[in-house]
Amino acid sequence: MANFILRKAEPKDVSDILRLIKELAKFEEMEEQVVLTEKELLEDGFGDHPFYHCVVAEVPKDKQSVEGYTVVGFAMYYFTYDPWIGKLLYLEDFYVMKEFRGYGMGSEILKMLSETAVKTRCSGMHFIVAEWNTSSIEFYKRRGASDLSHEEGWRLYEIDKCNLLKMSSK
Amino acid sequence: MDFTIRAATLEDCKDISRMILELAEYEKVPDQVKITQRDLEQDGFSKNPFFHGIIAEVPEHHKSREGHTKVGYSLYFYTYSSWKGRAVYMEDLYVMPEFRGKGIGKALMSKVSQLGLAAGCTQLNFTVLDWNKSSLDFYLKQGCWDVTSDLGYHCMRCEGDALEHLAQGDL
């Protein structure tokens, strides 16, 4: 089964996007952390100033998943900036449903994203991976990705809303 | 010491470019800076900017040894968490050494948080080098936590030839 298409996500896809976000979060054992709603996805991705872009992988109706889904993979990305090298494409989420793996969908999605990165003159593509996720790390390393945390000592930090409020009022 | 925090303008790109280089020197990698003042002007101040900047400025009588009044900056942009939605990413935060210890760094970061919250963001993210102890201490005091350490997330990059090959579909 190599029958699938990749296309830009449309407003009607937000329900499938949220479903796939939750499936990926479940795999990362972080399902309860997903508080994003379909309404926010719609406003934030399809308004005047989108905060993210999305591509989806779709199979024909006769190849739908066991629960009846035809949107079976996605990637969410946005553009960031490195003041040393300029524009970058940041890959936020990248996921293909388990029953549709091994058919080259993941590779095609990554290929499409890197074409986008090259076309928009990005210097690179960045993303994060959990260190226990060895199969994904190998997938990325096979494609030339380097681990900046390991090689250069970068650590990702976060300030949550509660502390943001404290900081902004000081 | 008297200082003001304000949004960066096109005219600030010369000083931002200067301070980007100073920060890169501090991080021991000045030869990695390929972006020019012109790139900053195009990428930050056109119709669809790729980043936003804020500047810390001191009055003339407090200018630096070399005569600069723009003594600190932060570059940030909006990102998206597939779990929580809108987020703000602080790419650079820098205060010239002779102006440290006066609350300028904290004020710059506070401004980024205010702007982020106003835009509907629920988190502020950034990266720090693991050897940068004074910065790590500063951030931990502001209530940050180390995502790499606590969740095991590593920052990955695909660039140059690897990016080109990926785009061609080579393996």
mmCIF file of N, CA, C and O in Angstrom, chain B residues 89-135:
data_model
loop_
_atom_site.group_PDB
_atom_site.id
_atom_site.type_symbol
_atom_site.label_atom_id
_atom_site.label_comp_id
_atom_site.label_asym_id
_atom_site.label_seq_id
_atom_site.Cartn_x
_atom_site.Cartn_y
_atom_site.Cartn_z
ATOM 1 N N TYR B 89 9.322 32.115 22.215
ATOM 2 C CA TYR B 89 10.674 31.585 22.309
ATOM 3 C C TYR B 89 11.660 32.744 22.385
ATOM 4 O O TYR B 89 11.700 33.591 21.496
ATOM 5 N N MET B 90 12.439 32.769 23.475
ATOM 6 C CA MET B 90 13.433 33.831 23.644
ATOM 7 C C MET B 90 14.742 33.314 23.057
ATOM 8 O O MET B 90 15.385 32.445 23.624
ATOM 9 N N GLU B 91 15.110 33.810 21.883
ATOM 10 C CA GLU B 91 16.275 33.302 21.171
ATOM 11 C C GLU B 91 17.591 33.842 21.749
ATOM 12 O O GLU B 91 18.548 33.113 21.903
ATOM 13 N N ASP B 92 17.624 35.136 22.042
ATOM 14 C CA ASP B 92 18.828 35.754 22.609
ATOM 15 C C ASP B 92 18.434 36.656 23.774
ATOM 16 O O ASP B 92 17.399 37.332 23.724
ATOM 17 N N LEU B 93 19.279 36.688 24.801
ATOM 18 C CA LEU B 93 19.146 37.644 25.913
ATOM 19 C C LEU B 93 20.563 38.031 26.278
ATOM 20 O O LEU B 93 21.389 37.164 26.589
ATOM 21 N N TYR B 94 20.862 39.324 26.203
ATOM 22 C CA TYR B 94 22.252 39.748 26.428
ATOM 23 C C TYR B 94 22.315 41.152 27.011
ATOM 24 O O TYR B 94 21.577 42.049 26.592
ATOM 25 N N VAL B 95 23.215 41.324 28.000
ATOM 26 C CA VAL B 95 23.502 42.640 28.564
ATOM 27 C C VAL B 95 25.019 42.784 28.559
ATOM 28 O O VAL B 95 25.738 41.859 28.964
ATOM 29 N N MET B 96 25.535 43.915 28.097
ATOM 30 C CA MET B 96 26.985 44.139 28.042
ATOM 31 C C MET B 96 27.564 43.983 29.448
ATOM 32 O O MET B 96 26.946 44.437 30.427
ATOM 33 N N PRO B 97 28.742 43.353 29.567
ATOM 34 C CA PRO B 97 29.311 43.061 30.888
ATOM 35 C C PRO B 97 29.336 44.252 31.848
ATOM 36 O O PRO B 97 28.992 44.095 33.027
ATOM 37 N N GLU B 98 29.687 45.448 31.365
ATOM 38 C CA GLU B 98 29.805 46.587 32.291
ATOM 39 C C GLU B 98 28.446 47.087 32.811
ATOM 40 O O GLU B 98 28.392 47.907 33.729
ATOM 41 N N PHE B 99 27.331 46.561 32.237
ATOM 42 C CA PHE B 99 25.999 46.983 32.687
ATOM 43 C C PHE B 99 25.253 45.879 33.419
ATOM 44 O O PHE B 99 24.041 45.969 33.627
ATOM 45 N N ARG B 100 25.964 44.828 33.799
ATOM 46 C CA ARG B 100 25.277 43.733 34.487
ATOM 47 C C ARG B 100 25.095 44.035 35.967
ATOM 48 O O ARG B 100 25.720 44.934 36.510
ATOM 49 N N GLY B 101 24.199 43.275 36.590
ATOM 50 C CA GLY B 101 23.953 43.439 38.029
ATOM 51 C C GLY B 101 23.073 44.620 38.359
ATOM 52 O O GLY B 101 22.985 45.036 39.515
ATOM 53 N N LYS B 102 22.402 45.198 37.345
ATOM 54 C CA LYS B 102 21.559 46.379 37.598
ATOM 55 C C LYS B 102 20.093 46.107 37.278
ATOM 56 O O LYS B 102 19.288 47.019 37.193
ATOM 57 N N GLY B 103 19.766 44.838 37.039
ATOM 58 C CA GLY B 103 18.368 44.479 36.771
ATOM 59 C C GLY B 103 17.956 44.598 35.323
ATOM 60 O O GLY B 103 16.778 44.433 34.997
ATOM 61 N N ILE B 104 18.912 44.874 34.417
ATOM 62 C CA ILE B 104 18.565 45.056 33.005
ATOM 63 C C ILE B 104 18.136 43.727 32.376
ATOM 64 O O ILE B 104 17.134 43.665 31.654
ATOM 65 N N GLY B 105 18.862 42.655 32.658
ATOM 66 C CA GLY B 105 18.521 41.336 32.100
ATOM 67 C C GLY B 105 17.131 40.918 32.532
ATOM 68 O O GLY B 105 16.308 40.455 31.734
ATOM 69 N N LYS B 106 16.859 41.102 33.808
ATOM 70 C CA LYS B 106 15.561 40.743 34.378
ATOM 71 C C LYS B 106 14.451 41.569 33.715
ATOM 72 O O LYS B 106 13.390 41.052 33.384
ATOM 73 N N ALA B 107 14.728 42.876 33.504
ATOM 74 C CA ALA B 107 13.739 43.758 32.879
ATOM 75 C C ALA B 107 13.464 43.342 31.431
ATOM 76 O O ALA B 107 12.313 43.372 30.980
ATOM 77 N N LEU B 108 14.499 42.945 30.717
ATOM 78 C CA LEU B 108 14.331 42.497 29.324
ATOM 79 C C LEU B 108 13.466 41.243 29.292
ATOM 80 O O LEU B 108 12.524 41.135 28.499
ATOM 81 N N MET B 109 13.783 40.296 30.187
ATOM 82 C CA MET B 109 13.043 39.043 30.223
ATOM 83 C C MET B 109 11.590 39.281 30.663
ATOM 84 O O MET B 109 10.666 38.646 30.142
ATOM 85 N N SER B 110 11.413 40.217 31.577
ATOM 86 C CA SER B 110 10.069 40.563 32.048
ATOM 87 C C SER B 110 9.244 41.113 30.888
ATOM 88 O O SER B 110 8.065 40.787 30.724
ATOM 89 N N LYS B 111 9.889 41.945 30.047
ATOM 90 C CA LYS B 111 9.195 42.524 28.891
ATOM 91 C C LYS B 111 8.775 41.433 27.920
ATOM 92 O O LYS B 111 7.656 41.455 27.401
ATOM 93 N N VAL B 112 9.659 40.470 27.658
ATOM 94 C CA VAL B 112 9.328 39.361 26.749
ATOM 95 C C VAL B 112 8.132 38.583 27.310
ATOM 96 O O VAL B 112 7.220 38.212 26.571
ATOM 97 N N SER B 113 8.124 38.366 28.632
ATOM 98 C CA SER B 113 7.001 37.637 29.251
ATOM 99 C C SER B 113 5.701 38.408 29.103
ATOM 100 O O SER B 113 4.653 37.825 28.804
ATOM 101 N N GLN B 114 5.754 39.737 29.313
ATOM 102 C CA GLN B 114 4.555 40.576 29.193
ATOM 103 C C GLN B 114 4.001 40.470 27.773
ATOM 104 O O GLN B 114 2.813 40.277 27.573
ATOM 105 N N LEU B 115 4.895 40.615 26.789
ATOM 106 C CA LEU B 115 4.484 40.573 25.386
ATOM 107 C C LEU B 115 3.922 39.192 25.046
ATOM 108 O O LEU B 115 2.917 39.072 24.345
ATOM 109 N N GLY B 116 4.576 38.161 25.571
ATOM 110 C CA GLY B 116 4.110 36.796 25.327
ATOM 111 C C GLY B 116 2.719 36.573 25.894
ATOM 112 O O GLY B 116 1.820 36.055 25.223
ATOM 113 N N LEU B 117 2.523 36.982 27.141
ATOM 114 C CA LEU B 117 1.212 36.814 27.785
ATOM 115 C C LEU B 117 0.150 37.598 27.032
ATOM 116 O O LEU B 117 -0.958 37.096 26.803
ATOM 117 N N ALA B 118 0.486 38.829 26.599
ATOM 118 C CA ALA B 118 -0.466 39.665 25.854
ATOM 119 C C ALA B 118 -0.875 38.996 24.548
ATOM 120 O O ALA B 118 -1.997 39.169 24.069
ATOM 121 N N ALA B 119 0.030 38.205 23.974
ATOM 122 C CA ALA B 119 -0.268 37.521 22.705
ATOM 123 C C ALA B 119 -0.943 36.173 22.930
ATOM 124 O O ALA B 119 -1.159 35.415 21.989
ATOM 125 N N GLY B 120 -1.247 35.852 24.192
ATOM 126 C CA GLY B 120 -1.967 34.609 24.478
ATOM 127 C C GLY B 120 -1.075 33.398 24.677
ATOM 128 O O GLY B 120 -1.532 32.260 24.574
ATOM 129 N N CYS B 121 0.214 33.629 24.964
ATOM 130 C CA CYS B 121 1.132 32.505 25.164
ATOM 131 C C CYS B 121 1.057 31.981 26.594
ATOM 132 O O CYS B 121 0.803 32.746 27.519
ATOM 133 N N THR B 122 1.283 30.667 26.737
ATOM 134 C CA THR B 122 1.245 30.083 28.080
ATOM 135 C C THR B 122 2.620 29.583 28.510
ATOM 136 O O THR B 122 2.777 29.073 29.606
ATOM 137 N N GLN B 123 3.610 29.708 27.648
ATOM 138 C CA GLN B 123 4.961 29.351 28.068
ATOM 139 C C GLN B 123 6.013 30.152 27.317
ATOM 140 O O GLN B 123 5.779 30.649 26.222
ATOM 141 N N LEU B 124 7.159 30.288 27.977
ATOM 142 C CA LEU B 124 8.331 30.946 27.409
ATOM 143 C C LEU B 124 9.419 29.885 27.380
ATOM 144 O O LEU B 124 9.706 29.260 28.399
ATOM 145 N N ASN B 125 9.995 29.640 26.213
ATOM 146 C CA ASN B 125 11.051 28.638 26.090
ATOM 147 C C ASN B 125 12.336 29.275 25.602
ATOM 148 O O ASN B 125 12.313 30.312 24.941
ATOM 149 N N PHE B 126 13.462 28.674 25.919
ATOM 150 C CA PHE B 126 14.762 29.149 25.459
ATOM 151 C C PHE B 126 15.771 28.052 25.733
ATOM 152 O O PHE B 126 15.451 27.070 26.405
ATOM 153 N N THR B 127 16.987 28.181 25.179
ATOM 154 C CA THR B 127 18.021 27.190 25.483
ATOM 155 C C THR B 127 19.186 27.888 26.173
ATOM 156 O O THR B 127 19.398 29.088 25.997
ATOM 157 N N VAL B 128 19.901 27.136 26.984
ATOM 158 C CA VAL B 128 21.066 27.645 27.712
ATOM 159 C C VAL B 128 22.168 26.604 27.561
ATOM 160 O O VAL B 128 21.869 25.408 27.564
ATOM 161 N N LEU B 129 23.393 27.040 27.475
ATOM 162 C CA LEU B 129 24.512 26.105 27.406
ATOM 163 C C LEU B 129 24.793 25.547 28.799
ATOM 164 O O LEU B 129 24.752 26.295 29.792
ATOM 165 N N ASP B 130 25.073 24.249 28.830
ATOM 166 C CA ASP B 130 25.203 23.598 30.139
ATOM 167 C C ASP B 130 26.361 24.121 30.999
ATOM 168 O O ASP B 130 26.360 23.947 32.209
ATOM 169 N N TRP B 131 27.366 24.799 30.393
ATOM 170 C CA TRP B 131 28.481 25.305 31.208
ATOM 171 C C TRP B 131 28.233 26.721 31.716
ATOM 172 O O TRP B 131 28.985 27.255 32.526
ATOM 173 N N ASN B 132 27.136 27.348 31.242
ATOM 174 C CA ASN B 132 26.881 28.753 31.556
ATOM 175 C C ASN B 132 26.226 28.894 32.931
ATOM 176 O O ASN B 132 25.055 29.249 33.052
ATOM 177 N N LYS B 133 27.003 28.656 33.997
ATOM 178 C CA LYS B 133 26.465 28.577 35.355
ATOM 179 C C LYS B 133 25.769 29.859 35.800
ATOM 180 O O LYS B 133 24.696 29.809 36.374
ATOM 181 N N SER B 134 26.338 31.019 35.525
ATOM 182 C CA SER B 134 25.721 32.263 36.017
ATOM 183 C C SER B 134 24.352 32.469 35.370
ATOM 184 O O SER B 134 23.400 32.891 36.039
ATOM 185 N N SER B 135 24.237 32.138 34.073
ATOM 186 C CA SER B 135 22.936 32.252 33.402
ATOM 187 C C SER B 135 21.961 31.213 33.929
ATOM 188 O O SER B 135 20.798 31.529 34.183
#
